[in-house]
Short mmCIF file of C-alpha atoms in Angstrom, two decimals:
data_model
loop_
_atom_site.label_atom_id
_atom_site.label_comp_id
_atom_site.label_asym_id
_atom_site.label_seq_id
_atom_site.Cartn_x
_atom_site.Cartn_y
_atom_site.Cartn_z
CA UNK P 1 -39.56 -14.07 -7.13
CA UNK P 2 -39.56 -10.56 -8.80
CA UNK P 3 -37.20 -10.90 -12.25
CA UNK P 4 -35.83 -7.23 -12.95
CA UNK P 5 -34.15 -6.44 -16.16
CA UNK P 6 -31.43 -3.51 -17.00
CA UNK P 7 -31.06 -3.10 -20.76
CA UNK P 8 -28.78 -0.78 -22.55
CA UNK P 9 -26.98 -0.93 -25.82
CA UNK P 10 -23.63 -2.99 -24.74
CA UNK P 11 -23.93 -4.18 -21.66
CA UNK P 12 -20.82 -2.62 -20.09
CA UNK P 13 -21.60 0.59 -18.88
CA UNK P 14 -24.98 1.40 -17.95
CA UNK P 15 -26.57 -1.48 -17.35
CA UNK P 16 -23.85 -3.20 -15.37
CA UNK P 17 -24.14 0.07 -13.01
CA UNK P 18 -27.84 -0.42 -12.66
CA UNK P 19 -27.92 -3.96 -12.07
CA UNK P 20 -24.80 -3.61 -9.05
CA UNK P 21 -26.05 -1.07 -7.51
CA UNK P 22 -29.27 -2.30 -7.17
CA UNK P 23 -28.06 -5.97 -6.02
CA UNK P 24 -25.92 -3.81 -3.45
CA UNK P 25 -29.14 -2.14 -2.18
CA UNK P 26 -30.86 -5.15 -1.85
CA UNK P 27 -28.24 -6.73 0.08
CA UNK P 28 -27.82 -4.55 2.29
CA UNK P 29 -31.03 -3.64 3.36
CA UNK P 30 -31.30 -7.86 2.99
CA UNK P 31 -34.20 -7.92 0.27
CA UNK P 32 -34.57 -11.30 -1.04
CA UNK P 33 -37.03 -12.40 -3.77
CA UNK P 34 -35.52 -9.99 -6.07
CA UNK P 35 -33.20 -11.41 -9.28
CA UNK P 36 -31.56 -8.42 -10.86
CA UNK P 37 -29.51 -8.94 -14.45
CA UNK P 38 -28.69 -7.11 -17.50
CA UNK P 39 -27.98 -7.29 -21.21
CA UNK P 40 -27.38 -4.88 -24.47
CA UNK P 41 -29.40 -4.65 -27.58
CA UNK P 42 -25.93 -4.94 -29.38
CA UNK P 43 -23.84 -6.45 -27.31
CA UNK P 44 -21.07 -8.93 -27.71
CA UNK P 45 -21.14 -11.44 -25.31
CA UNK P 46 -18.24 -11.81 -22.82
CA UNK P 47 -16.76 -8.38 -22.88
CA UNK P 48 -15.80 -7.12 -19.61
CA UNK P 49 -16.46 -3.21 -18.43
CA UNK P 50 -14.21 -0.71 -19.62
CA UNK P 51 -11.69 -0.10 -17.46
CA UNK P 52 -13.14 3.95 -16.29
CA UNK P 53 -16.26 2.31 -15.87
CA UNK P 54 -15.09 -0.09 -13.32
CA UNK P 55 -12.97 2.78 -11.94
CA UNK P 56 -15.61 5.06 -11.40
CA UNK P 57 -18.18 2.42 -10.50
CA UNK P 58 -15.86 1.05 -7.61
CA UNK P 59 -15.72 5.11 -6.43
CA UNK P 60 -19.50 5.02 -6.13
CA UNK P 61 -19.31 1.51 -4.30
CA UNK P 62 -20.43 -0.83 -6.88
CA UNK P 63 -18.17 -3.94 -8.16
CA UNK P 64 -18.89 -4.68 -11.94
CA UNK P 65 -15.01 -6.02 -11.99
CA UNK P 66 -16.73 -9.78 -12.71
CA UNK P 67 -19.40 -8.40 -14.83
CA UNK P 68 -19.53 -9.66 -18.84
CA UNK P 69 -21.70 -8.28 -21.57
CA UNK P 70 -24.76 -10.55 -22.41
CA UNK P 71 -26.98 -9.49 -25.57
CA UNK P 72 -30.33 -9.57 -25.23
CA UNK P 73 -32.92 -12.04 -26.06
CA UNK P 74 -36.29 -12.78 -26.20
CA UNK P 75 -36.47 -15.29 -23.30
CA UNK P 76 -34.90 -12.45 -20.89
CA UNK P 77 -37.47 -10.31 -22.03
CA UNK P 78 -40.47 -12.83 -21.35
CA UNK P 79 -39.42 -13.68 -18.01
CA UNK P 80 -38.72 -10.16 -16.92
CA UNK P 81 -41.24 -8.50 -14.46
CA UNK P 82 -40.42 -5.59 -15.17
CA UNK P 83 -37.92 -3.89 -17.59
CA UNK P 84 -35.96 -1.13 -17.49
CA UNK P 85 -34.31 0.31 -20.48
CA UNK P 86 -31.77 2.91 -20.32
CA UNK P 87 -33.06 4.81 -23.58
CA UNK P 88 -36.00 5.26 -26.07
CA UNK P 89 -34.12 3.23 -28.83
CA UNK P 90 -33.79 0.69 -26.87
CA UNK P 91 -37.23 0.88 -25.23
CA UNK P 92 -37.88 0.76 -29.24
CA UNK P 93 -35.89 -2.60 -29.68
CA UNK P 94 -37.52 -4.23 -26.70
CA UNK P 95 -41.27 -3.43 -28.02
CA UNK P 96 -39.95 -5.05 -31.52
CA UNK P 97 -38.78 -8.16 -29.88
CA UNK P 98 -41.60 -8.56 -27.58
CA UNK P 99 -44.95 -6.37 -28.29
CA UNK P 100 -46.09 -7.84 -25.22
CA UNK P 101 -43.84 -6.43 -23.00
CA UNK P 102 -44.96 -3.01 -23.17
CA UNK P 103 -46.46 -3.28 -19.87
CA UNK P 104 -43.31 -4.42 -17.73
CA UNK P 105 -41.30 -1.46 -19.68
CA UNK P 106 -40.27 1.56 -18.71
CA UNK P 107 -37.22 4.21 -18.87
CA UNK P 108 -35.14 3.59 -16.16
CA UNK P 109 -34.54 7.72 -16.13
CA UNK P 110 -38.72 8.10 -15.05
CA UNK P 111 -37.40 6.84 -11.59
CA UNK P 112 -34.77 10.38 -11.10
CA UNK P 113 -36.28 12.60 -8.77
CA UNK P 114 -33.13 15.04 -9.35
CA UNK P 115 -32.70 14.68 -12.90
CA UNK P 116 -35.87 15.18 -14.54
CA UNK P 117 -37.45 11.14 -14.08
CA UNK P 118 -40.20 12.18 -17.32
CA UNK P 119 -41.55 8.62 -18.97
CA UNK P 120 -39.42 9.50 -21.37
CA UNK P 121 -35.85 10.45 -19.43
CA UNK P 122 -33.03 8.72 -20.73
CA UNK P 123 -29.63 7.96 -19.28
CA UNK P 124 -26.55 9.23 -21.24
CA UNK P 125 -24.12 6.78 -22.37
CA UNK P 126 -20.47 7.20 -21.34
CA UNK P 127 -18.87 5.10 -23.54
CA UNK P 128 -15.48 6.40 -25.11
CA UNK P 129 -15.86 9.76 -23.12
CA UNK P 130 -14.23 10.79 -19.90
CA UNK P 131 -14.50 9.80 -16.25
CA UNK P 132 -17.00 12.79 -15.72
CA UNK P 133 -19.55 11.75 -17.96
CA UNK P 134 -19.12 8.01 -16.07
CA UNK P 135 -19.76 9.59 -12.71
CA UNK P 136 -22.58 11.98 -14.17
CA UNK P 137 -24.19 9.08 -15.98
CA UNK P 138 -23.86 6.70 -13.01
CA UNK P 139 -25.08 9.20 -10.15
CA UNK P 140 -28.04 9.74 -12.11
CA UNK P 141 -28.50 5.53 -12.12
CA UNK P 142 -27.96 6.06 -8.48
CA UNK P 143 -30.77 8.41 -7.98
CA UNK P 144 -33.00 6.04 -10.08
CA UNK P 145 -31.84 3.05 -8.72
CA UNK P 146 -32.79 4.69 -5.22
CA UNK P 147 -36.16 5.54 -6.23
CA UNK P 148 -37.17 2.46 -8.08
CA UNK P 149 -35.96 0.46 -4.91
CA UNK P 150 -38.18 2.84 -2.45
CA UNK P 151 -41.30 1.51 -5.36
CA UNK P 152 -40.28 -2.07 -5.08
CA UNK P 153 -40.16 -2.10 -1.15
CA UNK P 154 -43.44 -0.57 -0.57
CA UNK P 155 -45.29 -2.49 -3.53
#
């Protein structure tokens, strides 16, 4: 079983996106053998999504309604298979947590084909701002999510 990792900084925005739509994907093109979960560098545990998050995430088809922040730790980083961090402070956090894991680590942003998708793109956070930085922020997870799927399937 493939263990994939979302990681942003509170675990109610990004990451939550990223790790329902890609569980969405999966079941619906009926994947199995993938886990998908997330977790913040500073999050609290147990907080639920902010309530434009959820809106706009529901728009673009993806429930985090159940979803609750989980912090990151070092076990969810060693039995990742791969990692994907939303930017290059947190891609920063992960390396000082776990050297090791520089290999399974990458920016989820390097999978956009329409926004860029460098090594070194990085998602925006929407927290606080309005519902169009959500749905700009979450369509570009969309494209990635997209991408890195088409990678998994035909690894």
């Amino acid at each position: 079983m493939k263990n994939i990792l979302f990681v942003c900084t509170a675990n109610i925005c990004r990451s939550p996106f990223a790790e329902g739509a890609l569980k969405k994907l999966l079941m619906g093109k009926k994947v199995a053998g993938i886990k998908v979960h997330s977790a913040g560098v500073s999050a609290v545990p147990g907080l639920p999504s902010p309530p434009d998050a959820i809106r706009i995430a529901c728009e673009l088809g993806v429930d985090i309604t159940e979803h609750l922040s989980r912090p990151l730790s070092p076990s969810m980083v060693e039995e990742a298979d791969i990692i994907l961090a939303m930017s290059l402070f947190h891609r920063e956090v992960i390396l000082e947590m776990s050297p090791e894991s520089e290999n399974k680590l990458k920016l989820l942003g390097s999978f956009s084909k329409f926004y860029g998708g460098g090594e070194e793109t990085e998602i925006p956070d929407p927290y606080g701002l309005t519902s169009f930085h959500y749905r700009s922020s979450f369509n570009i997870i969309r494209d990635c999510i997209y991408n890195l799927y088409k990678e998994l399937i035909c690894d």
